[in-house]
Amino acid sequence: AQSVTQLGSHVSVSEGALVLLRCNYSSSVPPYLFWYVQYPNQGLQLLLKYTTGATLVKGINGFEAEFKKSETSFHLTKPSAHMSDAAEYFCAVSDSFNKFYFGSGTKLNVKP
Amino acid sequence: DGGITQSPKYLFRKEGQNVTLSCEQNLNHDAMYWYRQDPGQGLRLIYYSQIVNDFQKGDIAEGYSVSREKKESFPLTVTSAQKNPTAFYLCASTSTFGGLDNQPQHFGDGTRLSIL
């Protein structure tokens, strides 16, 4: 069975600082990994995905994530936080049956 | 533009009442999903459907029912058996076209259900 753990339900950074949101997964097969962002009272929007190939994945809004198989991690980073990045972020893994498993989410607060 | 439409955006349920949440997609996706979102708990899978006229229970199916009579539509009924229905409900879909890597899910904007 697949599972996803996001360390830190709340992360606070200053504007312009590095953003690091942690995600570890458990998967018995090569995983398909995703990061989503959710703004209040909205659905989830895809930031980036890893399926196969290059382990460093670039997404929208300057975010990127690195797949590290040895660490079973897929942490999300952004070099410089912007006020508009304040939202909740979800890491997800899908299995070969197109069933998705989501982490519990990390709320990012960006301080001016 | 293609997307997923959920309606209504806000819904109120009286005690003992069944209510139905609508989810329609024009992305030509085969698979559709319903999630429940509660604060601090992430997304929990209620039901999912890979093809028309077939669906499977997710992790928290009790008190809910679905149908999949058309590819575009996957309505969710919250029955009176669901004793704590207050939550944010999200519908999603994904392409399962053969041979492709797993595709990401696309989400609607959600329906917030409250008890009167």
Coordinates of C-alpha atoms in Angstrom, one line a residue, chain A residues 41, chain B residues 6-15 17-22 34-39 46 63-64 76-80 82-90 109-116:
Chain A
N41 CA -12.1 27.5 -0.6
Chain B
Q6 CA -18.9 21.1 -9.0
S7 CA -22.3 22.5 -7.8
P8 CA -23.5 23.9 -5.6
K9 CA -20.6 25.7 -4.0
Y10 CA -22.4 25.8 -0.7
L11 CA -25.0 23.3 0.5
F12 CA -27.0 22.9 3.7
R13 CA -28.5 19.7 4.9
K14 CA -31.3 19.2 7.4
E15 CA -31.3 16.3 9.8
Q17 CA -32.1 14.5 4.6
N18 CA -30.2 13.1 1.7
V19 CA -28.4 15.6 -0.5
T20 CA -26.6 15.2 -3.8
L21 CA -23.5 17.0 -4.9
S22 CA -22.9 17.4 -8.6
W34 CA -14.7 12.0 -4.6
Y35 CA -12.8 13.2 -1.6
R36 CA -13.7 14.6 1.7
Q37 CA -11.5 17.3 3.3
D38 CA -11.5 18.1 7.0
P39 CA -9.1 20.6 8.6
I46 CA -14.9 8.4 -0.5
G63 CA -23.0 7.0 4.6
Y64 CA -22.3 8.0 1.0
L76 CA -22.3 12.0 -4.8
T77 CA -25.2 11.5 -2.4
V78 CA -24.7 12.2 1.2
T79 CA -27.3 10.1 3.0
S80 CA -28.8 10.5 6.4
Q82 CA -23.6 10.0 7.4
K83 CA -23.8 11.5 10.9
N84 CA -21.0 14.0 10.5
P85 CA -21.3 15.3 6.9
T86 CA -20.0 18.8 7.5
A87 CA -16.9 19.1 5.3
F88 CA -15.5 20.3 2.1
Y89 CA -16.1 17.9 -0.8
L90 CA -13.8 17.7 -3.8
D109 CA -13.5 24.0 -6.8
G110 CA -15.4 22.0 -4.2
T111 CA -18.7 22.0 -2.4
R112 CA -18.9 23.0 1.3
L113 CA -21.6 21.1 3.1
S114 CA -23.0 22.2 6.4
I115 CA -25.7 21.0 8.7
L116 CA -28.6 23.2 9.5

